[in-house]
Amino acid sequence: EDQVTQSPEALRLQEGESSSLNCSYTVSGLRGLFWYRQDPGKGPEFLFTLYSAGEEKEKERLKATLTKKESFLHITAPKPEDSATYLCAVQGNNAGNMLTFGGGTRLMVKP
Amino acid sequence: ETGVTQSPTHLIKTRGQQVTLRCSSQSGHNTVSWYQQALGQGPQFIFQYYREEENGRGNFPPRFSGLQFPNYSSELNVNALELDDSALYLCASSPLAGGEAYEQYFGPGTRLTVT
């Protein structure tokens, strides 16, 4: 059974204070690892897909990296508008077409 | 390009009742997945529909059922509602089913409250 654990559960940063969110996973053959952003009461917004260890992707202040056991979402010089819950999900070879999500990291960036 | 839409936005039902939630997929997408998200948790996969047939199911009882229509829109039906069914129900569409990994694009969700 695929499993995803995200840490920390919550993270408070000052504006401009860079940090990283962790996503640890176990999966029977990784087809893809996905990062989403979710604002309160809304649906998740797609950010990145990573397919293999060593891959990196960037978008504005966000950079996602992938190893064989975990993924990191690095946030450089965050702004208050980056405050949201960040969700990590995996799709494995034996999981059909389902995404298995972690519990998310709730990020709060204070001005 | 039209994104994923869901209706209604909010819904309040009584325990034991039945509910139907609706989803229109993003333009060009033929696969729809449904997820349940309890407060403070990540989404959990309910099932997926592709070409009007169920194409994978998570650990949910048979009282959770669905449909997909020829225009790729979808319905989620829940019978005999229980208090624990209170959650945000998310619909996600994607262009393909099976094979390579693909991004799923989510709608805004339907907040269901069971009293």
Short mmCIF file of C-alpha atoms in Angstrom, two decimals:
data_model
loop_
_atom_site.label_atom_id
_atom_site.label_comp_id
_atom_site.label_asym_id
_atom_site.label_seq_id
_atom_site.Cartn_x
_atom_site.Cartn_y
_atom_site.Cartn_z
CA GLU A 1 0.00 0.00 0.00
CA ASP A 2 1.35 3.41 -0.99
CA GLN A 3 1.99 5.82 1.88
CA VAL A 4 2.86 9.52 2.07
CA THR A 5 3.95 11.44 5.18
CA GLN A 6 4.45 15.19 5.18
CA SER A 7 6.36 17.24 7.70
CA PRO A 8 6.08 19.53 9.46
CA GLU A 9 2.29 19.63 9.89
CA ALA A 10 2.46 23.41 10.27
CA LEU A 11 5.18 25.96 9.59
CA ARG A 12 5.30 29.65 10.46
CA LEU A 13 7.78 31.83 8.60
CA GLN A 14 8.57 35.50 8.48
CA GLU A 15 8.37 37.10 5.07
CA GLY A 16 11.67 36.44 3.31
CA GLU A 17 12.64 33.52 5.54
CA SER A 18 13.38 30.56 3.25
CA SER A 19 12.55 26.98 4.28
CA SER A 20 11.72 23.49 3.01
CA LEU A 21 8.73 21.17 3.32
CA ASN A 22 9.29 17.41 3.36
CA CYS A 23 7.30 14.61 1.73
CA SER A 24 8.40 11.04 2.54
CA TYR A 25 6.84 8.24 0.55
CA THR A 26 6.74 4.49 0.09
CA VAL A 27 5.35 3.24 -3.19
CA SER A 28 5.49 0.11 -5.30
CA GLY A 29 7.09 1.66 -8.35
CA LEU A 30 6.74 5.42 -8.61
CA ARG A 31 4.91 6.67 -11.68
CA GLY A 32 4.80 10.25 -10.47
CA LEU A 33 4.95 12.52 -7.41
CA PHE A 34 2.73 15.58 -7.38
CA TRP A 35 2.72 18.81 -5.40
CA TYR A 36 -0.46 20.83 -4.94
CA ARG A 37 -1.31 24.06 -3.15
CA GLN A 38 -4.67 24.36 -1.38
CA ASP A 39 -6.22 27.55 -0.04
CA PRO A 40 -8.86 27.26 2.73
CA GLY A 41 -12.20 25.94 1.47
CA LYS A 42 -10.93 25.51 -2.11
CA GLY A 43 -9.76 22.66 -4.30
CA PRO A 44 -6.06 21.79 -4.65
CA GLU A 45 -4.16 23.72 -7.32
CA PHE A 46 -1.59 21.74 -9.31
CA LEU A 47 2.03 22.89 -8.93
CA PHE A 48 4.51 20.20 -10.10
CA THR A 49 4.94 16.63 -11.28
CA LEU A 50 8.23 14.80 -10.66
CA TYR A 51 8.88 11.44 -12.28
CA SER A 52 12.33 10.21 -11.27
CA ALA A 53 15.01 10.68 -8.62
CA GLY A 54 17.23 13.68 -9.26
CA GLU A 55 14.55 15.64 -11.07
CA GLU A 56 13.92 19.26 -10.08
CA LYS A 57 11.23 21.76 -11.10
CA GLU A 58 10.83 25.46 -10.32
CA LYS A 59 8.01 27.96 -10.37
CA GLU A 60 8.52 31.47 -9.04
CA ARG A 61 9.64 31.09 -5.39
CA LEU A 62 9.01 27.33 -5.30
CA LYS A 63 11.39 24.52 -6.21
CA ALA A 64 10.54 20.82 -5.94
CA THR A 65 13.15 18.07 -5.77
CA LEU A 66 12.88 14.28 -5.70
CA THR A 67 14.94 11.40 -4.29
CA LYS A 68 14.05 7.70 -4.13
CA LYS A 69 12.43 8.12 -0.71
CA GLU A 70 11.35 11.75 -0.38
CA SER A 71 10.59 15.03 -2.05
CA PHE A 72 11.25 18.54 -0.86
CA LEU A 73 9.41 21.73 -1.66
CA HIS A 74 11.83 24.60 -1.16
CA ILE A 75 10.34 28.06 -0.66
CA THR A 76 12.74 30.93 -1.27
CA ALA A 77 12.02 34.37 0.25
CA PRO A 78 8.32 33.61 0.81
CA LYS A 79 5.62 36.27 0.76
CA PRO A 80 2.35 36.34 2.75
CA GLU A 81 0.47 35.26 -0.39
CA ASP A 82 2.38 31.95 -0.27
CA SER A 83 0.40 31.06 2.87
CA ALA A 84 -1.59 27.89 2.10
CA THR A 85 -1.60 24.15 2.70
CA TYR A 86 0.84 22.28 0.47
CA LEU A 87 -0.12 18.72 -0.42
CA CYS A 88 2.11 15.96 -1.75
CA ALA A 89 0.69 12.93 -3.58
CA VAL A 90 2.11 9.84 -5.29
CA GLN A 91 0.89 7.54 -8.01
CA GLY A 92 2.38 4.06 -7.95
CA ASN A 93 2.44 1.23 -10.45
CA ASN A 94 0.11 -0.96 -8.40
CA ALA A 95 -2.33 1.78 -7.42
CA GLY A 96 -4.28 1.99 -10.62
CA ASN A 97 -4.98 5.61 -11.33
CA MET A 98 -5.44 6.86 -7.79
CA LEU A 99 -3.39 9.53 -6.09
CA THR A 100 -2.34 8.84 -2.50
CA PHE A 101 -2.04 12.11 -0.57
CA GLY A 102 -0.16 13.07 2.55
CA GLY A 103 -1.81 15.11 5.28
CA GLY A 104 -0.33 18.37 4.03
CA THR A 105 1.83 21.13 5.52
CA ARG A 106 0.02 24.29 6.56
CA LEU A 107 2.32 27.22 5.78
CA MET A 108 1.79 30.65 7.32
CA VAL A 109 4.00 33.54 6.17
CA LYS A 110 3.84 36.67 8.31
CA PRO A 111 4.71 40.12 6.95
CA GLU B 1 -10.27 26.80 -21.47
CA THR B 2 -12.94 25.96 -18.88
CA GLY B 3 -11.73 24.43 -15.61
CA VAL B 4 -13.39 21.79 -13.47
CA THR B 5 -16.70 22.91 -12.00
CA GLN B 6 -18.73 21.33 -9.21
CA SER B 7 -22.24 21.81 -7.85
CA PRO B 8 -23.60 22.54 -5.40
CA THR B 9 -21.04 24.53 -3.40
CA HIS B 10 -22.52 23.62 -0.04
CA LEU B 11 -25.07 21.07 1.07
CA ILE B 12 -26.64 20.13 4.39
CA LYS B 13 -28.28 16.72 4.73
CA THR B 14 -29.70 14.60 7.50
CA ARG B 15 -28.31 11.22 8.51
CA GLY B 16 -29.87 8.43 6.43
CA GLN B 17 -30.64 10.65 3.43
CA GLN B 18 -29.14 10.35 -0.05
CA VAL B 19 -27.13 12.98 -1.90
CA THR B 20 -25.94 13.57 -5.48
CA LEU B 21 -22.96 15.76 -6.28
CA ARG B 22 -22.09 16.89 -9.80
CA CYS B 23 -18.90 17.62 -11.68
CA SER B 24 -18.04 18.95 -15.13
CA SER B 25 -14.57 18.05 -16.30
CA GLN B 26 -12.03 20.41 -17.81
CA SER B 27 -12.26 20.85 -21.56
CA GLY B 28 -10.44 18.02 -23.35
CA HIS B 29 -10.32 15.72 -20.31
CA ASN B 30 -12.07 12.36 -20.44
CA THR B 31 -11.27 10.97 -16.98
CA VAL B 32 -12.88 12.04 -13.71
CA SER B 33 -11.79 11.08 -10.19
CA TRP B 34 -13.59 11.77 -6.91
CA TYR B 35 -11.92 12.38 -3.55
CA GLN B 36 -13.16 12.91 -0.01
CA GLN B 37 -11.28 15.38 2.19
CA ALA B 38 -12.05 15.51 5.89
CA LEU B 39 -11.14 18.67 7.78
CA GLY B 40 -7.40 18.98 8.32
CA GLN B 41 -6.55 15.88 6.26
CA GLY B 42 -5.39 15.12 2.75
CA PRO B 43 -7.85 13.98 0.07
CA GLN B 44 -8.74 10.26 -0.08
CA PHE B 45 -9.49 8.57 -3.39
CA ILE B 46 -13.07 7.33 -3.79
CA PHE B 47 -13.14 6.17 -7.44
CA GLN B 48 -12.38 7.12 -11.02
CA TYR B 49 -14.46 7.04 -14.19
CA TYR B 50 -13.15 6.62 -17.72
CA ARG B 51 -15.30 6.08 -20.79
CA GLU B 52 -18.40 5.95 -18.58
CA GLU B 53 -17.12 3.00 -16.52
CA GLU B 54 -15.57 2.78 -13.07
CA ASN B 55 -11.81 2.55 -13.55
CA GLY B 56 -10.46 2.08 -10.03
CA ARG B 57 -11.90 2.38 -6.53
CA GLY B 58 -10.50 3.30 -3.13
CA ASN B 59 -11.49 1.92 0.26
CA PHE B 60 -15.08 3.22 0.30
CA PRO B 61 -18.29 1.18 0.82
CA PRO B 62 -20.76 0.44 -2.01
CA ARG B 63 -23.13 3.16 -0.80
CA PHE B 64 -20.70 5.50 -2.59
CA SER B 65 -21.47 5.17 -6.29
CA GLY B 66 -21.01 7.22 -9.41
CA LEU B 67 -21.74 7.82 -13.04
CA GLN B 68 -19.97 9.36 -15.98
CA PHE B 69 -21.90 10.74 -18.94
CA PRO B 70 -20.97 10.87 -22.66
CA ASN B 71 -19.86 14.51 -22.26
CA TYR B 72 -17.42 13.30 -19.52
CA SER B 73 -19.30 15.02 -16.70
CA SER B 74 -19.84 12.90 -13.60
CA GLU B 75 -22.00 12.37 -10.54
CA LEU B 76 -21.16 11.06 -7.09
CA ASN B 77 -24.05 9.49 -5.19
CA VAL B 78 -23.95 8.67 -1.51
CA ASN B 79 -26.76 6.65 0.07
CA ALA B 80 -27.66 6.25 3.74
CA LEU B 81 -25.60 9.24 4.81
CA GLU B 82 -23.61 8.97 8.04
CA LEU B 83 -22.21 11.75 10.20
CA ASP B 84 -18.66 10.76 9.16
CA ASP B 85 -19.56 11.52 5.54
CA SER B 86 -19.31 15.22 6.38
CA ALA B 87 -16.37 16.44 4.29
CA LEU B 88 -15.24 18.39 1.25
CA TYR B 89 -15.88 16.30 -1.87
CA LEU B 90 -13.45 17.02 -4.67
CA CYS B 91 -13.70 16.16 -8.33
CA ALA B 92 -10.58 16.04 -10.48
CA SER B 93 -10.25 15.61 -14.21
CA SER B 94 -7.33 14.45 -16.32
CA PRO B 95 -6.69 13.80 -20.00
CA LEU B 96 -5.89 10.11 -19.81
CA ALA B 97 -6.36 6.99 -17.71
CA GLY B 98 -3.67 4.44 -16.99
CA GLY B 99 -0.16 4.17 -18.36
CA GLU B 100 1.98 7.19 -17.58
CA ALA B 101 1.45 9.46 -14.62
CA TYR B 102 -0.71 12.45 -15.43
CA GLU B 103 -1.78 15.58 -13.60
CA GLN B 104 -5.24 15.71 -12.11
CA TYR B 105 -6.90 19.13 -12.00
CA PHE B 106 -9.31 19.73 -9.16
CA GLY B 107 -12.57 21.59 -8.92
CA PRO B 108 -13.50 23.88 -6.02
CA GLY B 109 -15.28 21.08 -4.14
CA THR B 110 -18.68 20.56 -2.52
CA ARG B 111 -18.86 20.98 1.24
CA LEU B 112 -21.27 18.34 2.59
CA THR B 113 -22.50 18.57 6.16
CA VAL B 114 -24.49 15.65 7.60
CA THR B 115 -26.48 16.37 10.76
#
